[in-house]
PDB file of C-alpha atoms and ligand atoms in Angstrom:
ATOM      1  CA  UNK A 263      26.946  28.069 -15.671  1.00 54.00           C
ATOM      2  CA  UNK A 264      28.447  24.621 -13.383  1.00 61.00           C
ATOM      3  CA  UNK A 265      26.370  25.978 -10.633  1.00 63.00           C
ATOM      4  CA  UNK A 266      22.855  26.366 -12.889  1.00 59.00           C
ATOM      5  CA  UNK A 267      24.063  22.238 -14.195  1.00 61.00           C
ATOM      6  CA  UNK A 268      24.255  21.580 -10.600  1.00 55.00           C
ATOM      7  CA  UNK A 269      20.911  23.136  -9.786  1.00 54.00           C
ATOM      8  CA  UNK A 270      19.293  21.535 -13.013  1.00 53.00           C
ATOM      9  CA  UNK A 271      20.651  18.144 -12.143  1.00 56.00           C
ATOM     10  CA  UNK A 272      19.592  18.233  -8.275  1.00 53.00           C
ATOM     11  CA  UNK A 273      15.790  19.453  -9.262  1.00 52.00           C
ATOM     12  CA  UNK A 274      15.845  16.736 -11.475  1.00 50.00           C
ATOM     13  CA  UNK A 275      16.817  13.924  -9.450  1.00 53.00           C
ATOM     14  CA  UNK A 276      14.639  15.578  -6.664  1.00 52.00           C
ATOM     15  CA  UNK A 277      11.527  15.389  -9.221  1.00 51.00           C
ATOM     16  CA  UNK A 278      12.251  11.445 -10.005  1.00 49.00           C
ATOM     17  CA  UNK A 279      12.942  10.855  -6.615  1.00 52.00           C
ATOM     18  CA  UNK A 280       8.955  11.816  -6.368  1.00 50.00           C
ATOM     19  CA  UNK A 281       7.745  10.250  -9.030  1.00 50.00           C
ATOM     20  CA  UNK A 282       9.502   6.942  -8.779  1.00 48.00           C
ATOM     21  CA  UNK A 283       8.765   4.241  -6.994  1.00 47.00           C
ATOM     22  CA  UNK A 284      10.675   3.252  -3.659  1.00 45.00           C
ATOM     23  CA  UNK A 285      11.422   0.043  -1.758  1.00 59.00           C
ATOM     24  CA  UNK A 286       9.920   1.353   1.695  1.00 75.00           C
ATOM     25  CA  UNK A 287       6.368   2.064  -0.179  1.00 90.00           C
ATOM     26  CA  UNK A 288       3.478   0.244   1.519  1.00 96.00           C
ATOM     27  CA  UNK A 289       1.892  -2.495   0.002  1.00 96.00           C
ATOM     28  CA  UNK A 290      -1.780  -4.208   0.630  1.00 98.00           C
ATOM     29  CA  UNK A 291      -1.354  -7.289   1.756  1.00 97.00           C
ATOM     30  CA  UNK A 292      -5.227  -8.142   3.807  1.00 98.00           C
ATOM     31  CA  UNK A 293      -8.496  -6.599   2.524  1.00 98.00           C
ATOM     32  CA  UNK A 294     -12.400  -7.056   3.453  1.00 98.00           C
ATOM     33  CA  UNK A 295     -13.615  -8.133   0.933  1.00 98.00           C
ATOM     34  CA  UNK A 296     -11.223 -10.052  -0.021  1.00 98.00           C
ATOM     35  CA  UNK A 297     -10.243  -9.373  -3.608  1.00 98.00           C
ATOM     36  CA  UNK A 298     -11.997 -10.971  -6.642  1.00 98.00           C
ATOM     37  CA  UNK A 299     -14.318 -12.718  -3.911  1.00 98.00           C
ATOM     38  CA  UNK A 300     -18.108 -13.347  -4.717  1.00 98.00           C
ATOM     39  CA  UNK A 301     -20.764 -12.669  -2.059  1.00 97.00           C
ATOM     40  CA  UNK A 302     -24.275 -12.119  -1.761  1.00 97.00           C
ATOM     41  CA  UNK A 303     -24.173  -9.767   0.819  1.00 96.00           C
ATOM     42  CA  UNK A 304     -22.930  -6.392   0.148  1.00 96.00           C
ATOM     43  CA  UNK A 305     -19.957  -5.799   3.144  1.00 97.00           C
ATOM     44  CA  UNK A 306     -21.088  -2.963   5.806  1.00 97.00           C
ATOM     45  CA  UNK A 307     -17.470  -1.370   5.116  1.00 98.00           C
ATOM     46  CA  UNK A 308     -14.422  -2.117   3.362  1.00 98.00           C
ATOM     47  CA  UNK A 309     -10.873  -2.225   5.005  1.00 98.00           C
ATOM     48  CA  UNK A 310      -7.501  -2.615   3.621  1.00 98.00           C
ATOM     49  CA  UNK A 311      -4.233  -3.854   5.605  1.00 98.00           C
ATOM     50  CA  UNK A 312      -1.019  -2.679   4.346  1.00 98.00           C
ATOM     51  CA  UNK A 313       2.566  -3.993   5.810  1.00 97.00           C
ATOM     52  CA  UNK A 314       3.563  -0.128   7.125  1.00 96.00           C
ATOM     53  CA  UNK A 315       1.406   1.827   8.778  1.00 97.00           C
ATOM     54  CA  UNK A 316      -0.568   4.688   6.641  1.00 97.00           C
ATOM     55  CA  UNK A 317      -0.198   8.246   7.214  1.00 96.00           C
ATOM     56  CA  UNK A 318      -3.457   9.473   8.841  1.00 95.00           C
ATOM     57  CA  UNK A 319      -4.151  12.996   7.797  1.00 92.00           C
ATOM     58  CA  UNK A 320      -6.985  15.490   5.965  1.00 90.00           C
ATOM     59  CA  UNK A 321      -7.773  14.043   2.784  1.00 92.00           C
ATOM     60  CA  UNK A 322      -4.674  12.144   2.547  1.00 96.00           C
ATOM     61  CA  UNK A 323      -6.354   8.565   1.880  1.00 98.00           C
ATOM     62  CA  UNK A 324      -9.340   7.613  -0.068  1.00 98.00           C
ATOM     63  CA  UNK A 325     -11.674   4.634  -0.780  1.00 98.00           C
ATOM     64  CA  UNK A 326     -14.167   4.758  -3.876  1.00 98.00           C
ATOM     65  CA  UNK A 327     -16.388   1.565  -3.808  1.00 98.00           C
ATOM     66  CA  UNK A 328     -17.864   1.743  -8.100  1.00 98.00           C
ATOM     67  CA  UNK A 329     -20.846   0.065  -8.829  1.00 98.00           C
ATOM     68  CA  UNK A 330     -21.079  -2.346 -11.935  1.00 98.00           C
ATOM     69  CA  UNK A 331     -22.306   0.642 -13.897  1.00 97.00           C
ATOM     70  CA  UNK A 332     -18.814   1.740 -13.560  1.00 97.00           C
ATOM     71  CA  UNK A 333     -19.774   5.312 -12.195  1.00 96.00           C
ATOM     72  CA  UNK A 334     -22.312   4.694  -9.283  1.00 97.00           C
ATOM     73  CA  UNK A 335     -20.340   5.551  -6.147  1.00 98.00           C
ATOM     74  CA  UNK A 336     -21.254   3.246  -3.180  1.00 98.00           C
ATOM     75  CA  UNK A 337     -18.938   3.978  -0.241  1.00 98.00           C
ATOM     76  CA  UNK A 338     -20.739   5.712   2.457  1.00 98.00           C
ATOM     77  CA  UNK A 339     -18.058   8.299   4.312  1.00 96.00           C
ATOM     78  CA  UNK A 340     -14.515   8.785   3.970  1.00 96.00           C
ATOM     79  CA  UNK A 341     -11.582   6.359   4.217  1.00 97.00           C
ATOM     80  CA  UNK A 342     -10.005   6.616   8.128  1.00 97.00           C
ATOM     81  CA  UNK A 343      -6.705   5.013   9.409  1.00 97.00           C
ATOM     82  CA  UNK A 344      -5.864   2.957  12.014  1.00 97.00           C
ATOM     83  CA  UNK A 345      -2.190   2.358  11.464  1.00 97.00           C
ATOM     84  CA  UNK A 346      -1.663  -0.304   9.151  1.00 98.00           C
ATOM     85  CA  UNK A 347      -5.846  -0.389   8.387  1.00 98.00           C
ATOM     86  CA  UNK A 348      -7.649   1.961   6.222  1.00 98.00           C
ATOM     87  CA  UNK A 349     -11.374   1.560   6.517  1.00 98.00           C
ATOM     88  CA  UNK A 350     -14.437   3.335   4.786  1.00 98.00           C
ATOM     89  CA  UNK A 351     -18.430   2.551   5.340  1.00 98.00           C
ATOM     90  CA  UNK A 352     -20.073   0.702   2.218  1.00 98.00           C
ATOM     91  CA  UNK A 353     -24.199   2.091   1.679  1.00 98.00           C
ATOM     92  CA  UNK A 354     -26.526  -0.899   1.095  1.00 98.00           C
ATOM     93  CA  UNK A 355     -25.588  -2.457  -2.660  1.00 98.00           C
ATOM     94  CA  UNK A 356     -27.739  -2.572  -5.251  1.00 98.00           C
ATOM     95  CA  UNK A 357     -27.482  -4.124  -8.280  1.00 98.00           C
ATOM     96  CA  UNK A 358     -26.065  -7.500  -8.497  1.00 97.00           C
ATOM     97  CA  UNK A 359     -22.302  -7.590 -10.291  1.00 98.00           C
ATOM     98  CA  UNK A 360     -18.879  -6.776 -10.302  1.00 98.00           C
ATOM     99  CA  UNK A 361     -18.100  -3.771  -7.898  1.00 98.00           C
ATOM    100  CA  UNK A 362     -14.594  -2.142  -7.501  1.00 98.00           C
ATOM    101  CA  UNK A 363     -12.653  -0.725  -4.566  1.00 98.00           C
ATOM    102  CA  UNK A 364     -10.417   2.123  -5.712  1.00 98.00           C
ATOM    103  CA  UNK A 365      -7.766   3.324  -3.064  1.00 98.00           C
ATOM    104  CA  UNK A 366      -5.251   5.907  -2.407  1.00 98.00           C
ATOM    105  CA  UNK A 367      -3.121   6.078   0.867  1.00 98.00           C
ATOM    106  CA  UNK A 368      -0.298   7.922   1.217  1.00 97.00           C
ATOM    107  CA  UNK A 369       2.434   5.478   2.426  1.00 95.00           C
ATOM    108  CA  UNK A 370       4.825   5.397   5.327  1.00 90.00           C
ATOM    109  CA  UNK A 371       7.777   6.944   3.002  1.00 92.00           C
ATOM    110  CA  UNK A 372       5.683   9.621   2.226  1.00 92.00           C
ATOM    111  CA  UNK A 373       4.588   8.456  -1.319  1.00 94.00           C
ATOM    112  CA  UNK A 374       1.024   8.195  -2.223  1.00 96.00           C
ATOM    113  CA  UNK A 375       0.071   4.167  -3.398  1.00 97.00           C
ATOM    114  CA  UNK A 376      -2.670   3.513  -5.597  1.00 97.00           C
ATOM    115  CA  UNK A 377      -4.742   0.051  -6.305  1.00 98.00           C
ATOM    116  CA  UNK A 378      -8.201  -1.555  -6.836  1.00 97.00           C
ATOM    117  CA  UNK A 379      -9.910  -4.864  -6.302  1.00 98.00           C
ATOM    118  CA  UNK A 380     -12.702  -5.999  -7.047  1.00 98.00           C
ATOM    119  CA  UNK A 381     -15.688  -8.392  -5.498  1.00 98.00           C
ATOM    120  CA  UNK A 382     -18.423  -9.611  -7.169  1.00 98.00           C
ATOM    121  CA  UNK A 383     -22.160  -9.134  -5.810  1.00 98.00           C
ATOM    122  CA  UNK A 384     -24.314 -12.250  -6.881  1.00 98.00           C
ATOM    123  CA  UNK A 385     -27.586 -11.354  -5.320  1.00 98.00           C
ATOM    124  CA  UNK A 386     -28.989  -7.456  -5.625  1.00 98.00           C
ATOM    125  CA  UNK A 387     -29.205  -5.607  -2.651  1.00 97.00           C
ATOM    126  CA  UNK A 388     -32.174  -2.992  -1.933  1.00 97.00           C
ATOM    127  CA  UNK A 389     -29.193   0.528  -1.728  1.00 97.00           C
ATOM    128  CA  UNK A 390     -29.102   2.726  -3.648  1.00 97.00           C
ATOM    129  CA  UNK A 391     -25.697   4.634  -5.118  1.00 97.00           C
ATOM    130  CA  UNK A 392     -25.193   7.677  -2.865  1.00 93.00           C
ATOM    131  CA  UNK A 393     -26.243  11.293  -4.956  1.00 80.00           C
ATOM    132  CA  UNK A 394     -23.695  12.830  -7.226  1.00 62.00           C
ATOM    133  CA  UNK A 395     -23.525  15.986  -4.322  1.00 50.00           C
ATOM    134  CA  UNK A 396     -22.670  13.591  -1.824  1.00 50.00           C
ATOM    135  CA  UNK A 397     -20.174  12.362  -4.343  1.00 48.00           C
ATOM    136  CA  UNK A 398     -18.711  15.301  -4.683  1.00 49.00           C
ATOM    137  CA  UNK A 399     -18.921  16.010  -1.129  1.00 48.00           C
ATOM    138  CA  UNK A 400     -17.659  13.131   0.358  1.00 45.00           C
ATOM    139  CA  UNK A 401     -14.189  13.686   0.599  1.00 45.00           C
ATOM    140  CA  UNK A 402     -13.223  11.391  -1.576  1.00 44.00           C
ATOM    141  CA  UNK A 403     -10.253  14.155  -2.940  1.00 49.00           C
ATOM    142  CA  UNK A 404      -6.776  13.589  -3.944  1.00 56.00           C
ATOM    143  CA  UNK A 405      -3.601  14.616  -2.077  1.00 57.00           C
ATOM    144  CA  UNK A 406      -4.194  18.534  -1.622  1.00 63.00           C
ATOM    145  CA  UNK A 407      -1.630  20.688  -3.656  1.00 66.00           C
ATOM    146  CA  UNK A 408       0.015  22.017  -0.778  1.00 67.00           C
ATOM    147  CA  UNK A 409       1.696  18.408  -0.114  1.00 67.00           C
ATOM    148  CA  UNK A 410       3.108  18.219  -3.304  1.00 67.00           C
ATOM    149  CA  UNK A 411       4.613  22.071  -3.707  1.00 73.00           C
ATOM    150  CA  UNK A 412       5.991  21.934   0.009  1.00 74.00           C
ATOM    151  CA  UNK A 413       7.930  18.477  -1.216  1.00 71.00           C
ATOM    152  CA  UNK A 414       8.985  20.154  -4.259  1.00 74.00           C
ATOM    153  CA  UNK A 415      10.093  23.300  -2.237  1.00 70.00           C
ATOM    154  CA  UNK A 416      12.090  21.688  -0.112  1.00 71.00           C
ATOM    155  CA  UNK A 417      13.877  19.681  -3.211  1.00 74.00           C
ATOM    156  CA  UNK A 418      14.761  23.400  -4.675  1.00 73.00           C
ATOM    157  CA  UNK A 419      15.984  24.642  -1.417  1.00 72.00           C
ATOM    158  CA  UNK A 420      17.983  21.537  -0.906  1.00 73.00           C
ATOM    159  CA  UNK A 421      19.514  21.245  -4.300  1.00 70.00           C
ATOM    160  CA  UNK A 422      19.993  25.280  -4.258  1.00 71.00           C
ATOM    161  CA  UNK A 423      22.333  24.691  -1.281  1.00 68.00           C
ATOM    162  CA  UNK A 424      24.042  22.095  -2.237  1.00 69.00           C
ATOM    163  CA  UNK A 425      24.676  24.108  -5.856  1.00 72.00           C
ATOM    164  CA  UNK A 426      25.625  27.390  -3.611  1.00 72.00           C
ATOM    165  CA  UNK A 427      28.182  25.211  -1.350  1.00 75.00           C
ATOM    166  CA  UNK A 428      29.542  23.684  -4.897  1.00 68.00           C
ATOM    167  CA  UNK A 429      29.937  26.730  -6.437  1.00 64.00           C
ATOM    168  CA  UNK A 430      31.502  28.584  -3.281  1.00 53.00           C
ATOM    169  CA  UNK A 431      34.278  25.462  -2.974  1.00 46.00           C
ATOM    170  CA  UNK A 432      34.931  26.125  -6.643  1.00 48.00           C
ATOM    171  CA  UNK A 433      35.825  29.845  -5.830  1.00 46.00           C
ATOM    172  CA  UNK A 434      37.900  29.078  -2.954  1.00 46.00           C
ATOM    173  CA  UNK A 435      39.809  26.549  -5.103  1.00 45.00           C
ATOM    174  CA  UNK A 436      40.426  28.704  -7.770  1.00 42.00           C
TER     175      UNK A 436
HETATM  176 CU1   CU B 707       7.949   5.513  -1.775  1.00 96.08          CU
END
């Protein structure tokens, strides 16, 4: 029963440690556009500067560039890294108004950091928003599963250890 608390407590700990938010997360600090900036050009890409590099790795990071509509997609390929840079090709804008950048990396400390900014467009462009099966196509995922149940794995086989070292002191000692 002391060993199944011990288990309990380490799974638990192991499951806020994931979900909570850590010092050594990376944080934007640069972007092009600059947020909240007004232009009347629609940028040929956006990039983002964090202060750590970003993991590079199969759908690992994402920008989504969101047309005023709020559902027109406008970024043109996936996101790609260059250490502390994460970069991803804009299509021609289109109508003129506010436009958000959506954006998931997954952060030095293995933690995946969200955000958005937004710029505003002040003259309409000629693009068009890119088809909904590119959209869907465009490998604009989320973390794959796998990442997430091989961190949790390794919390269960850690705290299992730990619990079957406890336990097997408490033996000895008895
Ligand atoms: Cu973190």
């Amino acid at each position: 029963m002391r060993r199944f608390a011990v288990v309990v407590a380490l799974v638990g700990a192991g499951l806020v440690g994931l979900a909570g938010t850590a010092s050594a997360h990376n944080s934007l600090i640069d972007s092009n556009p600059k947020n909240e900036a007004t232009t009347d050009t629609g940028p040929a890409e956006v990039s983002l500067t964090f202060d750590l590099p970003v993991r590079a790795g199969e759908g690992l990071n994402s920008i989504a560039v969101t047309g005023p509509d709020g559902k027109s997609r406008w970024e043109a390929g996936p996101a790609t890294v260059d250490s502390t840079v994460v970069t991803a090709p804009v299509r021609e804008l289109g109508p003129k108004g506010v436009y958000t950048i959506g954006y998931r990396v997954m952060s030095a400390d293995g933690h995946p950091v969200t955000g958005k900014l937004t710029f505003t467009l002040t003259r309409a462009g000629n693009g068009t928003p890119a088809k909904a099966a590119e959209e869907s196509a465009g490998g604009g995922g989320g973390i794959p599963l796998w990442v997430w149940l091989a961190g949790a794995g390794v919390l269960l086989v850690a705290g299992l250890v730990f619990a079957m070292r406890v336990g097997g002191g408490d033996k000895q000692n008895a």
